[in-house]
């Protein structure tokens, strides 16, 4: 078993990263230390490159502070990108900039009708299924539309805690049989659904979940985690045979995003 080795990713250089509006309860305006954010991002890029992953970089535009969260821009599979429909107007323009980037780099472009909110942070592949977080950004109608459009088995998972507003804040997929989750982030039905479909489903503590443990990035047997995640969580990862790499992303957490949010997997 084991997760796929990631070959190529897209990140956005955080030249204009700041917090100047509030669309999730983590956001506290005007507290970002920009040089520090840039340094943390450089460390993340170095760590990815150390894992032999090719890092593509899109430059940030000044009018979209959350553009740094590349994963939200859509899901890429086999050279096709399904673009995001941002739930909040503050992020809508990011889509235009990323669409240009994808077009210039020869990706095929697809999109849902704009009546269906959809952000990449709510989408996690699990084997041949697509897991979608609903309730805060995506809706159950989005899931139906995704299933139709992608011809895939789409599993809606209802998120109930606004601090865990995207699926990648509460669920960490390790491979096609294994994941960690933070139960209180999900409705009772969705907790049961996860238990049914994921053979090796492990609990994540509140301490780990609050330190963005779910928002980690897995490639093969390697995992990059936020350096503030607790030692107990690292032990759980060790027990799965994973090599743990730590990067501090404390500046990005001021906008409600961590490591997984910063990395869009291209191949
Ligand atoms: N401020 C951004 C928002 O609320 C953070 C996005 C984080 N992305 C993620 N995949 N969880 O939209």
Short mmCIF file of C-alpha atoms and ligand atoms in Angstrom, two decimals:
data_model
loop_
_atom_site.label_atom_id
_atom_site.label_comp_id
_atom_site.label_asym_id
_atom_site.label_seq_id
_atom_site.Cartn_x
_atom_site.Cartn_y
_atom_site.Cartn_z
CA UNK A 1 0.00 0.00 0.00
CA UNK A 2 1.17 3.55 0.70
CA UNK A 3 0.11 6.82 -0.83
CA UNK A 4 1.13 7.92 -4.30
CA UNK A 5 4.41 9.74 -4.66
CA UNK A 6 3.65 13.36 -5.60
CA UNK A 7 5.70 14.61 -8.57
CA UNK A 8 4.67 18.19 -9.19
CA UNK A 9 2.90 20.89 -7.16
CA UNK A 10 1.83 24.51 -7.51
CA UNK A 11 2.42 27.15 -4.81
CA UNK A 12 1.84 30.90 -4.77
CA UNK A 13 4.69 33.15 -3.62
CA UNK A 14 3.18 35.17 -0.70
CA UNK A 15 4.41 38.60 -1.84
CA UNK A 16 1.13 40.29 -0.86
CA UNK A 17 -0.03 37.95 1.88
CA UNK A 18 -2.04 39.64 4.62
CA UNK A 19 -5.34 39.30 6.43
CA UNK A 20 -7.69 42.18 5.63
CA UNK A 21 -11.17 40.63 5.82
CA UNK A 22 -12.78 37.86 7.86
CA UNK A 23 -14.40 34.85 6.18
CA UNK A 24 -13.51 32.21 8.76
CA UNK A 25 -13.25 32.44 12.55
CA UNK A 26 -9.43 32.05 12.56
CA UNK A 27 -8.89 35.33 10.74
CA UNK A 28 -7.55 38.30 12.73
CA UNK A 29 -6.82 41.25 10.46
CA UNK A 30 -3.45 42.98 10.09
CA UNK A 31 -1.18 40.81 12.19
CA UNK A 32 0.87 39.08 9.53
CA UNK A 33 4.64 39.49 9.70
CA UNK A 34 5.31 39.49 5.95
CA UNK A 35 9.07 38.77 5.91
CA UNK A 36 8.43 35.91 8.31
CA UNK A 37 5.63 34.54 6.11
CA UNK A 38 7.98 34.66 3.12
CA UNK A 39 10.67 32.82 5.08
CA UNK A 40 8.22 30.12 6.19
CA UNK A 41 7.03 29.68 2.62
CA UNK A 42 10.64 29.37 1.38
CA UNK A 43 11.21 26.64 3.96
CA UNK A 44 8.11 24.80 2.75
CA UNK A 45 9.34 25.00 -0.86
CA UNK A 46 12.79 23.71 0.19
CA UNK A 47 11.20 20.82 2.07
CA UNK A 48 9.11 19.86 -0.98
CA UNK A 49 12.16 20.05 -3.23
CA UNK A 50 14.08 17.91 -0.74
CA UNK A 51 11.43 15.25 -1.37
CA UNK A 52 12.21 15.48 -5.11
CA UNK A 53 8.92 17.22 -5.87
CA UNK A 54 8.93 19.78 -8.69
CA UNK A 55 7.57 23.09 -7.36
CA UNK A 56 5.82 25.44 -9.79
CA UNK A 57 5.28 28.99 -8.57
CA UNK A 58 2.50 31.45 -9.40
CA UNK A 59 3.10 35.08 -8.42
CA UNK A 60 0.58 36.68 -6.08
CA UNK A 61 -1.51 39.66 -7.18
CA UNK A 62 -1.91 42.49 -4.68
CA UNK A 63 -5.73 42.53 -4.57
CA UNK A 64 -6.16 38.92 -3.35
CA UNK A 65 -4.48 38.22 0.02
CA UNK A 66 -5.77 34.62 0.22
CA UNK A 67 -4.35 33.75 -3.22
CA UNK A 68 -1.51 31.98 -1.35
CA UNK A 69 -3.86 29.07 -0.61
CA UNK A 70 -3.25 27.24 -3.86
CA UNK A 71 -5.11 24.07 -2.96
CA UNK A 72 -8.41 25.94 -2.91
CA UNK A 73 -8.14 26.82 -6.60
CA UNK A 74 -9.50 23.51 -7.79
CA UNK A 75 -8.66 19.89 -8.28
CA UNK A 76 -6.19 18.71 -10.87
CA UNK A 77 -6.32 15.22 -12.31
CA UNK A 78 -4.57 13.90 -15.41
CA UNK A 79 -3.78 17.34 -16.80
CA UNK A 80 -7.29 18.73 -16.31
CA UNK A 81 -8.22 21.26 -13.66
CA UNK A 82 -11.71 21.65 -12.28
CA UNK A 83 -11.66 25.28 -11.16
CA UNK A 84 -13.02 26.61 -7.88
CA UNK A 85 -16.19 28.67 -7.44
CA UNK A 86 -15.33 30.69 -4.37
CA UNK A 87 -18.05 31.01 -1.79
CA UNK A 88 -17.06 34.55 -0.77
CA UNK A 89 -16.66 37.43 -3.23
CA UNK A 90 -13.38 38.46 -1.54
CA UNK A 91 -11.70 35.44 -3.14
CA UNK A 92 -13.46 35.42 -6.52
CA UNK A 93 -10.65 37.08 -8.45
CA UNK A 94 -8.12 34.43 -7.44
CA UNK A 95 -9.87 32.13 -9.88
CA UNK A 96 -9.13 34.44 -12.79
CA UNK A 97 -5.40 34.55 -11.99
CA UNK A 98 -5.10 30.83 -11.50
CA UNK A 99 -7.18 30.09 -14.61
CA UNK A 100 -4.64 32.09 -16.61
CA UNK A 101 -1.79 30.17 -15.04
CA UNK A 102 -3.39 26.80 -15.77
CA UNK A 103 -4.19 27.84 -19.33
CA UNK A 104 -0.62 29.05 -19.97
CA UNK A 105 0.72 25.75 -18.62
CA UNK A 106 -1.45 23.66 -20.95
CA UNK A 107 -3.96 22.29 -18.48
CA UNK A 108 -7.45 21.53 -19.77
CA UNK A 109 -9.95 23.78 -17.97
CA UNK A 110 -13.28 22.66 -16.56
CA UNK A 111 -15.72 24.36 -14.22
CA UNK A 112 -19.02 23.85 -12.46
CA UNK A 113 -21.83 26.30 -13.02
CA UNK A 114 -21.33 29.22 -10.66
CA UNK A 115 -24.44 28.30 -8.66
CA UNK A 116 -22.38 25.52 -7.05
CA UNK A 117 -19.81 26.79 -4.52
CA UNK A 118 -16.69 24.67 -4.63
CA UNK A 119 -13.19 25.16 -3.15
CA UNK A 120 -10.31 22.69 -3.37
CA UNK A 121 -9.87 22.70 0.42
CA UNK A 122 -13.16 20.78 0.65
CA UNK A 123 -12.04 18.02 -1.75
CA UNK A 124 -9.90 15.03 -0.78
CA UNK A 125 -9.31 11.97 -2.93
CA UNK A 126 -9.65 8.67 -1.14
CA UNK A 127 -8.89 5.76 -3.45
CA UNK A 128 -11.38 6.12 -6.30
CA UNK A 129 -13.74 8.28 -4.23
CA UNK A 130 -13.88 12.02 -3.90
CA UNK A 131 -14.67 13.17 -0.35
CA UNK A 132 -16.31 16.60 -0.13
CA UNK A 133 -16.83 18.71 2.98
CA UNK A 134 -20.19 20.47 2.97
CA UNK A 135 -21.95 23.00 5.17
CA UNK A 136 -19.65 26.02 5.17
CA UNK A 137 -18.41 26.36 1.57
CA UNK A 138 -19.61 23.49 -0.66
CA UNK A 139 -23.21 22.24 -0.58
CA UNK A 140 -24.80 18.83 -1.15
CA UNK A 141 -25.92 20.15 -4.53
CA UNK A 142 -22.23 20.75 -5.30
CA UNK A 143 -21.57 17.07 -4.55
CA UNK A 144 -24.27 15.91 -6.95
CA UNK A 145 -22.94 18.18 -9.66
CA UNK A 146 -19.35 16.98 -9.08
CA UNK A 147 -20.43 13.33 -9.31
CA UNK A 148 -22.22 14.02 -12.58
CA UNK A 149 -19.43 16.09 -14.08
CA UNK A 150 -16.50 13.91 -12.99
CA UNK A 151 -18.38 10.63 -13.22
CA UNK A 152 -17.01 9.68 -9.81
CA UNK A 153 -18.28 8.41 -6.53
CA UNK A 154 -18.61 11.59 -4.44
CA UNK A 155 -19.06 11.28 -0.68
CA UNK A 156 -20.53 14.34 1.08
CA UNK A 157 -19.31 14.88 4.64
CA UNK A 158 -21.12 17.49 6.67
CA UNK A 159 -18.88 19.85 8.62
CA UNK A 160 -20.47 21.36 11.73
CA UNK A 161 -17.75 23.39 13.49
CA UNK A 162 -16.91 26.74 11.86
CA UNK A 163 -13.27 26.46 12.97
CA UNK A 164 -13.07 23.41 10.69
CA UNK A 165 -14.78 25.03 7.71
CA UNK A 166 -12.89 23.08 5.01
CA UNK A 167 -12.54 19.30 4.88
CA UNK A 168 -8.73 19.56 4.88
CA UNK A 169 -8.92 21.09 8.37
CA UNK A 170 -10.49 17.95 9.90
CA UNK A 171 -9.54 14.94 7.78
CA UNK A 172 -6.06 13.76 6.82
CA UNK A 173 -5.90 11.03 4.17
CA UNK A 174 -2.72 8.94 4.40
CA UNK A 175 -3.36 6.34 1.70
CA UNK A 176 -6.18 4.38 0.04
CA UNK A 177 -7.07 2.65 3.33
CA UNK A 178 -5.91 5.01 6.07
CA UNK A 179 -6.91 8.42 7.42
CA UNK A 180 -6.98 10.49 10.60
CA UNK A 181 -10.02 12.54 11.56
CA UNK A 182 -11.26 14.91 14.21
CA UNK A 183 -14.79 13.63 14.97
CA UNK A 184 -16.38 16.80 16.50
CA UNK A 185 -15.87 18.59 13.18
CA UNK A 186 -18.39 16.24 11.50
CA UNK A 187 -22.09 15.56 11.92
CA UNK A 188 -22.95 12.22 13.53
CA UNK A 189 -24.03 10.75 10.18
CA UNK A 190 -20.83 11.83 8.52
CA UNK A 191 -18.72 10.35 11.33
CA UNK A 192 -20.52 7.05 10.71
CA UNK A 193 -20.02 7.37 6.99
CA UNK A 194 -16.26 7.85 7.48
CA UNK A 195 -16.12 4.78 9.72
CA UNK A 196 -17.88 2.77 7.02
CA UNK A 197 -15.66 3.74 4.11
CA UNK A 198 -12.20 4.07 5.72
CA UNK A 199 -10.82 0.74 6.98
CA UNK A 200 -8.03 2.25 9.11
CA UNK A 201 -9.58 5.39 10.56
CA UNK A 202 -7.67 6.94 13.46
CA UNK A 203 -8.74 9.63 15.89
CA UNK A 204 -6.99 12.95 15.98
CA UNK A 205 -6.92 14.71 19.36
CA UNK A 206 -8.40 18.19 19.80
CA UNK A 207 -4.90 19.46 20.53
CA UNK A 208 -3.58 18.08 17.24
CA UNK A 209 -6.61 19.22 15.22
CA UNK A 210 -6.33 22.76 16.61
CA UNK A 211 -2.66 22.80 15.63
CA UNK A 212 -3.62 22.06 12.00
CA UNK A 213 -2.58 18.41 12.10
CA UNK A 214 -5.17 17.51 9.46
CA UNK A 215 -3.74 20.19 7.21
CA UNK A 216 -0.60 18.20 6.47
CA UNK A 217 0.80 17.16 3.11
CA UNK A 218 1.48 13.50 2.28
CA UNK A 219 3.67 12.17 -0.52
CA UNK A 220 4.43 8.45 -0.45
CA UNK A 221 5.95 7.70 2.97
CA UNK A 222 6.73 11.36 3.69
CA UNK A 223 4.51 13.83 5.51
CA UNK A 224 5.04 17.56 6.05
CA UNK A 225 3.35 18.89 9.20
CA UNK A 226 3.10 22.25 10.91
CA UNK A 227 5.84 22.42 13.56
CA UNK A 228 3.33 23.28 16.31
CA UNK A 229 1.57 19.90 16.01
CA UNK A 230 2.02 17.83 19.20
CA UNK A 231 4.59 15.05 19.67
CA UNK A 232 1.77 12.51 20.21
CA UNK A 233 0.57 13.14 16.70
CA UNK A 234 4.10 12.64 15.32
CA UNK A 235 4.19 9.31 17.16
CA UNK A 236 0.93 8.26 15.54
CA UNK A 237 2.45 9.08 12.15
CA UNK A 238 5.64 7.17 12.99
CA UNK A 239 3.50 4.16 13.80
CA UNK A 240 2.15 4.32 10.24
CA UNK A 241 5.71 4.16 8.90
CA UNK A 242 5.70 7.81 7.82
CA UNK A 243 8.76 10.10 7.83
CA UNK A 244 7.72 13.37 9.51
CA UNK A 245 9.07 16.71 8.24
CA UNK A 246 8.21 19.85 10.19
CA UNK A 247 7.74 23.34 8.80
CA UNK A 248 6.51 26.35 10.76
CA UNK A 249 3.52 27.98 9.02
CA UNK A 250 2.35 30.11 11.96
CA UNK A 251 1.94 33.24 9.80
CA UNK A 252 -0.47 31.51 7.39
CA UNK A 253 -2.52 30.18 10.26
CA UNK A 254 -3.47 33.79 10.95
CA UNK A 255 -5.61 33.51 7.79
CA UNK A 256 -6.98 30.08 8.70
CA UNK A 257 -4.77 28.02 6.39
CA UNK A 258 -1.86 25.63 6.89
CA UNK A 259 0.45 23.39 4.89
CA UNK A 260 -2.13 21.47 2.88
CA UNK A 261 -3.88 24.70 1.89
CA UNK A 262 -0.66 26.11 0.44
CA UNK A 263 0.04 23.21 -1.95
CA UNK A 264 -1.96 22.27 -5.04
CA UNK A 265 -1.01 18.83 -6.33
CA UNK A 266 -0.59 18.81 -10.11
CA UNK A 267 0.77 15.27 -10.61
N1 LIG B 1 -8.68 32.67 4.49
C1 LIG B 1 -8.90 31.54 3.62
C2 LIG B 1 -10.39 31.25 3.54
O1 LIG B 1 -11.06 31.35 4.51
C3 LIG B 1 -8.14 30.35 4.12
C4 LIG B 1 -8.20 29.18 3.18
C5 LIG B 1 -7.57 27.95 3.72
N2 LIG B 1 -7.65 26.88 2.83
C6 LIG B 1 -7.87 25.59 3.13
N3 LIG B 1 -7.77 24.71 2.18
N4 LIG B 1 -8.30 25.20 4.31
O2 LIG B 1 -10.91 30.92 2.50
#
